[in-house]
Amino acid sequence: MNPFHDMQMEIYEFFHSSKKTKLAMWIIVALFPLYLTYACNSLAFGSNELMTTLMQKNMGAFLLGAVIVYLIFGALACLTKRIPLAAFLSALFFIIMPLIDYFKVAILETHFFPWDMVFAKNAGSFGTFLTSLKMPDSAWSTIFMTVLYFLLILMMKPELPVAWKKRVLGTPILLVCLYCFCMNPTVRNCYEAFGVSPKAPGNQATNYDSNGFLTAFVLNFASLNMGDPADYNEKYLANYFEKYQPSAESGQDFQNPDIIVVLSEAYWDPTVLNGVTYSEDPLKNYRRIAAEHPSGNMVSCTFGGGTVRPEFEILTGTTTNMLPSGNVPYQQYVFEDIFSYPRLFKNIGYDTLGIHTYQKEFYERDRAYPLLGLTEMRGEYDLHAEHHWNSGPYITDETIAEEVIYQLEQPHETGLFLHVITMENHSMYLNKYDPSDWDIKVSSDVLSDDELNVMHNYCKGVSDSDAALGRIYDYVMNREKPTVVLWYGDHLPTLGDAFSPYITTGNISSTTAAEWTEEEKYTMFSTPYVIFTNYDTGREYRAEGTPVSPYLLPALMCDYIGAPEHTRTNFLLDLYETCPVISPYYDLYSNRDDKTVVNEFIRHHELLTYDDLMGEHYLVRDQLPTE
């Protein structure tokens, strides 16, 4: 005799024994989507406190999310008739989705968005990160309760008492309702009945914290409805950008230097943390180089993750500010040849190459890079340099330095444009290296043991990156062929939960980014960069000491080395003179008397970006390959 089978039969017979018990059964079934709404938001939060806040302060957002769950559950029930199967599929979906969000925030400090669906094929690339993570205890209890609830429905064996002809119609009707509820602007205006604005807040952390995962996810569907901006037409663009056309005399003194652009993962200066001391300067090579060459702070468009966004801005000169939060440009917008700085130099005879000490398929770089004019993309398995390892999980940056040197020693008829991405200093930092590998001793009276562990590991990674910078510099400065290197950090590191240890050291005053002062925002988005050459360019670097947005750096570098002018470069240099930093996250340079000029530059930069990524390539059509 099977005890579970006996219990199942007893439960089934009880709930089918009378009208009252059947009513109770259907009430239990009807409440299951409501429970799933709670479970889904709870799993994404990973915090009972945040879940309680949502229920107390924004019940409308919770109920709006419940509508989505009911529509999907109803569509599955109509499709299968078997309520337990519909419950199982719904539970699976609404458990996996918030867990993806939870882990994505932990790894990249950014939420799970609708457009991340196209990233699913690269899920295996996160394996290295996931080994360093664990689910919170509250998640296990939520999953356990969900399993119990599902088992109860399974044992009750309810079946939808609707004829198959009506069920067949029910599924498409509910799916159409789901689509309209998420995408139709008129229907989305009904969100206000729940006390929720149909437009997602600009700050996604605020969106997800205040509205819960389900509602925040649905609100972001509005970002997918992007029509042509005002004034987007060939005649208007030609008239406006006419003044930025390159002069015939430009580039006459250009020496065709090899150009190396290095994105150094989470390269940042940890000595800015208050009350923390180091036995050795983690950025000693950067400081010696910056003392002799153009350098400063790049104000990144992302924090803690999203490397692809500053990378894309550097390569193209476009802005990701106008794109949906958490965007991955390669996967969302790059499906045909577009303008880029590698292409600019390729068009004058340069060889172009991208290298990365990680999987080249990550973010679909291997597919997108050729569309940006990079002839080849090489990942960790394609490098010529010997792979160097320590106790950390990634190939060390010593490998990158050796690969750069190898590529510079190969023959190139005109020159080489080499785009490089490092990996060693990637998060997660807690227990990342064996303590025997810690080269720098970190001391503090305010940091906890875990925070000190993180800082020791971060300093190991960033000092190794800095050593790679030093090795590349020493090689380049002893090289005969003219060479220029742009080295920059893509974003600050995520060192711990709730912005620890930035909070612990008092560098910021709130765990809510929306509450940071302008000075704190600048602190949390600024990374160092340096541009050095082994020859006299004969020109002054115009941005010395001025913080700049990522998309300005290649234009400033081109100006510094006297490269042939381009419409985009000339426009960006003019934009720099007016507003060196533009971002939706902070309001730097907001004290200008004439905001109209700033807004006009922003608008035309967005038009340029739209033309590249979603438009007709009016501005660069003659510079792209023809079929």
Tab-separated table of C-alpha atoms in Angstrom, residues 211-447:
chain	number	residue	atom	x	y	z
A	211	ASN	CA	6.757	48.026	-8.089
A	212	GLY	CA	8.006	44.482	-7.608
A	213	PHE	CA	9.487	42.255	-10.290
A	214	LEU	CA	6.338	41.454	-12.266
A	215	THR	CA	5.001	44.969	-12.631
A	216	ALA	CA	8.442	46.461	-13.244
A	217	PHE	CA	9.085	43.860	-15.942
A	218	VAL	CA	5.770	44.683	-17.644
A	219	LEU	CA	6.347	48.447	-17.396
A	220	ASN	CA	9.562	48.006	-19.369
A	221	PHE	CA	7.655	46.709	-22.374
A	222	ALA	CA	6.901	50.368	-23.148
A	223	SER	CA	10.578	50.817	-24.025
A	224	LEU	CA	10.155	48.408	-26.929
A	225	ASN	CA	7.737	50.792	-28.666
A	226	MET	CA	10.298	53.207	-30.130
A	227	GLY	CA	9.103	55.100	-33.192
A	228	ASP	CA	11.042	57.541	-35.365
A	229	PRO	CA	12.067	60.608	-33.331
A	230	ALA	CA	10.996	64.077	-34.410
A	231	ASP	CA	12.965	65.537	-37.326
A	232	TYR	CA	14.363	62.170	-38.337
A	233	ASN	CA	14.691	62.459	-42.100
A	234	GLU	CA	17.563	62.632	-44.555
A	235	LYS	CA	17.178	66.310	-45.418
A	236	TYR	CA	17.125	67.496	-41.802
A	237	LEU	CA	20.166	65.418	-40.828
A	238	ALA	CA	22.106	66.562	-43.898
A	239	ASN	CA	21.380	70.218	-43.134
A	240	TYR	CA	22.263	70.000	-39.445
A	241	PHE	CA	25.461	67.972	-39.787
A	242	GLU	CA	26.713	69.885	-42.821
A	243	LYS	CA	28.777	72.147	-40.553
A	244	TYR	CA	30.646	69.108	-39.215
A	245	GLN	CA	31.842	67.823	-42.587
A	246	PRO	CA	35.608	67.111	-42.531
A	247	SER	CA	37.968	69.569	-44.153
A	248	ALA	CA	40.031	68.448	-47.113
A	249	GLU	CA	43.270	69.346	-45.300
A	250	SER	CA	42.626	67.215	-42.213
A	251	GLY	CA	44.948	64.326	-41.386
A	252	GLN	CA	47.870	65.594	-43.475
A	253	ASP	CA	50.270	65.130	-40.551
A	254	PHE	CA	48.698	61.860	-39.386
A	255	GLN	CA	51.445	59.291	-38.749
A	256	ASN	CA	49.297	56.138	-39.019
A	257	PRO	CA	50.056	54.939	-35.492
A	258	ASP	CA	48.962	51.509	-34.332
A	259	ILE	CA	45.909	52.112	-32.139
A	260	ILE	CA	45.217	50.004	-29.054
A	261	VAL	CA	41.972	50.502	-27.095
A	262	VAL	CA	41.840	48.520	-23.856
A	263	LEU	CA	38.684	48.080	-21.798
A	264	SER	CA	39.987	47.034	-18.384
A	265	GLU	CA	37.293	45.196	-16.450
A	266	ALA	CA	36.184	47.115	-13.322
A	267	TYR	CA	39.415	49.133	-13.368
A	268	TRP	CA	38.937	51.681	-10.595
A	269	ASP	CA	40.892	53.410	-7.853
A	270	PRO	CA	40.072	51.757	-4.485
A	271	THR	CA	42.158	54.307	-2.578
A	272	VAL	CA	39.190	56.715	-2.772
A	273	LEU	CA	37.422	54.695	-0.044
A	274	ASN	CA	37.478	56.602	3.220
A	275	GLY	CA	39.325	55.072	6.151
A	276	VAL	CA	40.954	52.262	4.139
A	277	THR	CA	44.734	51.913	3.804
A	278	TYR	CA	46.857	49.779	1.485
A	279	SER	CA	50.352	48.387	1.888
A	280	GLU	CA	51.014	49.317	-1.736
A	281	ASP	CA	49.318	51.527	-4.326
A	282	PRO	CA	47.086	49.222	-6.433
A	283	LEU	CA	47.320	51.652	-9.377
A	284	LYS	CA	51.008	52.552	-9.234
A	285	ASN	CA	51.548	52.051	-12.980
A	286	TYR	CA	48.520	54.107	-13.897
A	287	ARG	CA	49.731	56.984	-11.749
A	288	ARG	CA	53.243	57.010	-13.217
A	289	ILE	CA	51.831	56.956	-16.757
A	290	ALA	CA	49.089	59.516	-16.053
A	291	ALA	CA	51.705	61.903	-14.680
A	292	GLU	CA	53.262	62.104	-18.157
A	293	HIS	CA	50.297	61.613	-20.498
A	294	PRO	CA	46.679	62.734	-20.982
A	295	SER	CA	44.412	61.189	-18.364
A	296	GLY	CA	41.319	61.783	-16.282
A	297	ASN	CA	37.986	60.295	-15.280
A	298	MET	CA	35.467	58.707	-17.588
A	299	VAL	CA	31.941	59.014	-16.170
A	300	SER	CA	30.531	55.607	-17.069
A	301	CYS	CA	27.001	54.933	-18.257
A	302	THR	CA	26.717	51.924	-15.922
A	303	PHE	CA	27.633	50.706	-12.439
A	304	GLY	CA	28.870	47.276	-11.393
A	305	GLY	CA	28.089	45.526	-14.690
A	306	GLY	CA	26.845	46.118	-18.215
A	307	THR	CA	30.340	46.303	-19.702
A	308	VAL	CA	28.811	46.146	-23.158
A	309	ARG	CA	27.360	49.665	-22.896
A	310	PRO	CA	30.497	51.772	-22.313
A	311	GLU	CA	32.285	49.390	-24.691
A	312	PHE	CA	29.717	50.102	-27.404
A	313	GLU	CA	29.858	53.850	-26.810
A	314	ILE	CA	33.652	53.820	-27.098
A	315	LEU	CA	33.565	51.810	-30.323
A	316	THR	CA	30.820	53.812	-32.042
A	317	GLY	CA	30.563	57.288	-30.512
A	318	THR	CA	26.827	56.719	-30.034
A	319	THR	CA	24.913	57.050	-26.764
A	320	THR	CA	23.180	54.195	-24.961
A	321	ASN	CA	21.311	56.704	-22.777
A	322	MET	CA	18.393	56.757	-25.215
A	323	LEU	CA	18.124	52.961	-25.292
A	324	PRO	CA	16.129	50.873	-22.796
A	325	SER	CA	17.781	50.329	-19.411
A	326	GLY	CA	19.959	47.244	-19.331
A	327	ASN	CA	20.290	47.286	-23.113
A	328	VAL	CA	22.702	44.954	-24.911
A	329	PRO	CA	23.279	46.817	-28.194
A	330	TYR	CA	24.965	43.942	-30.026
A	331	GLN	CA	21.983	41.676	-29.450
A	332	GLN	CA	19.201	44.210	-29.822
A	333	TYR	CA	20.323	46.556	-32.579
A	334	VAL	CA	23.404	45.378	-34.471
A	335	PHE	CA	22.174	43.172	-37.311
A	336	GLU	CA	23.842	44.937	-40.246
A	337	ASP	CA	26.964	46.980	-40.881
A	338	ILE	CA	27.106	50.211	-38.866
A	339	PHE	CA	29.632	53.006	-38.365
A	340	SER	CA	32.357	52.566	-35.754
A	341	TYR	CA	35.851	53.841	-35.064
A	342	PRO	CA	37.395	50.501	-36.075
A	343	ARG	CA	35.572	50.913	-39.409
A	344	LEU	CA	36.812	54.503	-39.725
A	345	PHE	CA	40.405	53.280	-39.581
A	346	LYS	CA	39.695	50.142	-41.603
A	347	ASN	CA	38.485	52.424	-44.404
A	348	ILE	CA	41.933	54.049	-44.561
A	349	GLY	CA	43.798	50.744	-44.691
A	350	TYR	CA	44.129	49.572	-41.081
A	351	ASP	CA	43.867	45.949	-39.991
A	352	THR	CA	41.242	45.615	-37.249
A	353	LEU	CA	40.970	42.984	-34.532
A	354	GLY	CA	39.096	42.397	-31.262
A	355	ILE	CA	40.449	40.167	-28.463
A	356	HIS	CA	39.020	39.048	-25.116
A	357	THR	CA	40.209	36.569	-22.491
A	358	TYR	CA	36.693	35.201	-22.106
A	359	GLN	CA	34.150	33.539	-24.380
A	360	LYS	CA	33.908	35.485	-27.617
A	361	GLU	CA	30.232	34.487	-27.921
A	362	PHE	CA	29.382	36.448	-24.754
A	363	TYR	CA	27.047	39.336	-25.697
A	364	GLU	CA	27.337	37.898	-29.250
A	365	ARG	CA	30.513	39.870	-29.836
A	366	ASP	CA	31.735	37.290	-32.339
A	367	ARG	CA	28.692	38.003	-34.529
A	368	ALA	CA	28.521	41.774	-33.992
A	369	TYR	CA	32.184	42.777	-34.204
A	370	PRO	CA	32.496	42.185	-37.980
A	371	LEU	CA	29.440	44.422	-38.426
A	372	LEU	CA	31.392	47.133	-36.589
A	373	GLY	CA	34.360	46.804	-38.924
A	374	LEU	CA	36.457	44.541	-36.703
A	375	THR	CA	37.614	41.921	-39.180
A	376	GLU	CA	38.114	39.273	-36.536
A	377	MET	CA	37.146	38.523	-32.933
A	378	ARG	CA	39.350	36.247	-30.843
A	379	GLY	CA	38.258	34.797	-27.521
A	380	GLU	CA	40.051	32.863	-24.819
A	381	TYR	CA	40.607	29.816	-27.044
A	382	ASP	CA	41.974	31.775	-30.012
A	383	LEU	CA	44.840	33.683	-28.416
A	384	HIS	CA	48.459	33.246	-29.432
A	385	ALA	CA	49.795	34.159	-25.991
A	386	GLU	CA	50.273	31.507	-23.350
A	387	HIS	CA	47.363	31.344	-20.897
A	388	HIS	CA	48.426	32.493	-17.441
A	389	TRP	CA	46.433	31.556	-14.337
A	390	ASN	CA	46.484	32.125	-10.600
A	391	SER	CA	44.007	30.939	-7.964
A	392	GLY	CA	41.249	33.088	-9.484
A	393	PRO	CA	38.657	31.770	-11.959
A	394	TYR	CA	39.748	33.776	-15.015
A	395	ILE	CA	42.752	33.986	-17.322
A	396	THR	CA	44.991	36.681	-15.878
A	397	ASP	CA	45.646	40.041	-17.496
A	398	GLU	CA	49.286	39.047	-17.964
A	399	THR	CA	47.937	37.035	-20.896
A	400	ILE	CA	46.321	40.143	-22.384
A	401	ALA	CA	49.592	42.085	-22.173
A	402	GLU	CA	51.437	39.300	-23.992
A	403	GLU	CA	48.700	39.019	-26.660
A	404	VAL	CA	48.801	42.784	-27.303
A	405	ILE	CA	52.581	42.631	-27.701
A	406	TYR	CA	52.256	39.644	-30.042
A	407	GLN	CA	49.727	41.442	-32.241
A	408	LEU	CA	51.880	44.586	-32.382
A	409	GLU	CA	54.823	42.517	-33.605
A	410	GLN	CA	52.883	41.182	-36.596
A	411	PRO	CA	53.251	42.974	-39.968
A	412	HIS	CA	50.519	45.494	-40.813
A	413	GLU	CA	50.772	47.424	-44.076
A	414	THR	CA	49.177	50.643	-42.794
A	415	GLY	CA	48.483	50.098	-39.134
A	416	LEU	CA	46.568	48.061	-36.572
A	417	PHE	CA	43.392	48.970	-34.695
A	418	LEU	CA	43.222	46.539	-31.766
A	419	HIS	CA	40.262	46.485	-29.389
A	420	VAL	CA	40.974	44.602	-26.154
A	421	ILE	CA	38.776	43.459	-23.253
A	422	THR	CA	40.292	42.110	-20.026
A	423	MET	CA	38.618	39.664	-17.650
A	424	GLU	CA	40.729	38.857	-14.599
A	425	ASN	CA	39.282	41.633	-12.435
A	426	HIS	CA	35.638	40.624	-12.994
A	427	SER	CA	33.374	40.064	-9.990
A	428	MET	CA	32.555	38.079	-7.829
A	429	TYR	CA	35.226	39.164	-5.333
A	430	LEU	CA	34.387	37.420	-2.052
A	431	ASN	CA	36.866	34.528	-1.638
A	432	LYS	CA	37.871	34.961	-5.273
A	433	TYR	CA	41.584	34.287	-4.741
A	434	ASP	CA	43.516	32.192	-2.303
A	435	PRO	CA	44.898	34.512	0.426
A	436	SER	CA	48.386	33.416	-0.553
A	437	ASP	CA	47.875	35.373	-3.784
A	438	TRP	CA	47.012	38.635	-2.032
A	439	ASP	CA	49.828	41.009	-2.963
A	440	ILE	CA	48.451	44.065	-1.184
A	441	LYS	CA	47.516	44.230	2.500
A	442	VAL	CA	44.262	46.135	3.116
A	443	SER	CA	43.546	47.612	6.550
A	444	SER	CA	40.489	49.376	7.963
A	445	ASP	CA	38.777	49.916	11.295
A	446	VAL	CA	35.346	50.244	9.671
A	447	LEU	CA	35.182	47.314	7.240
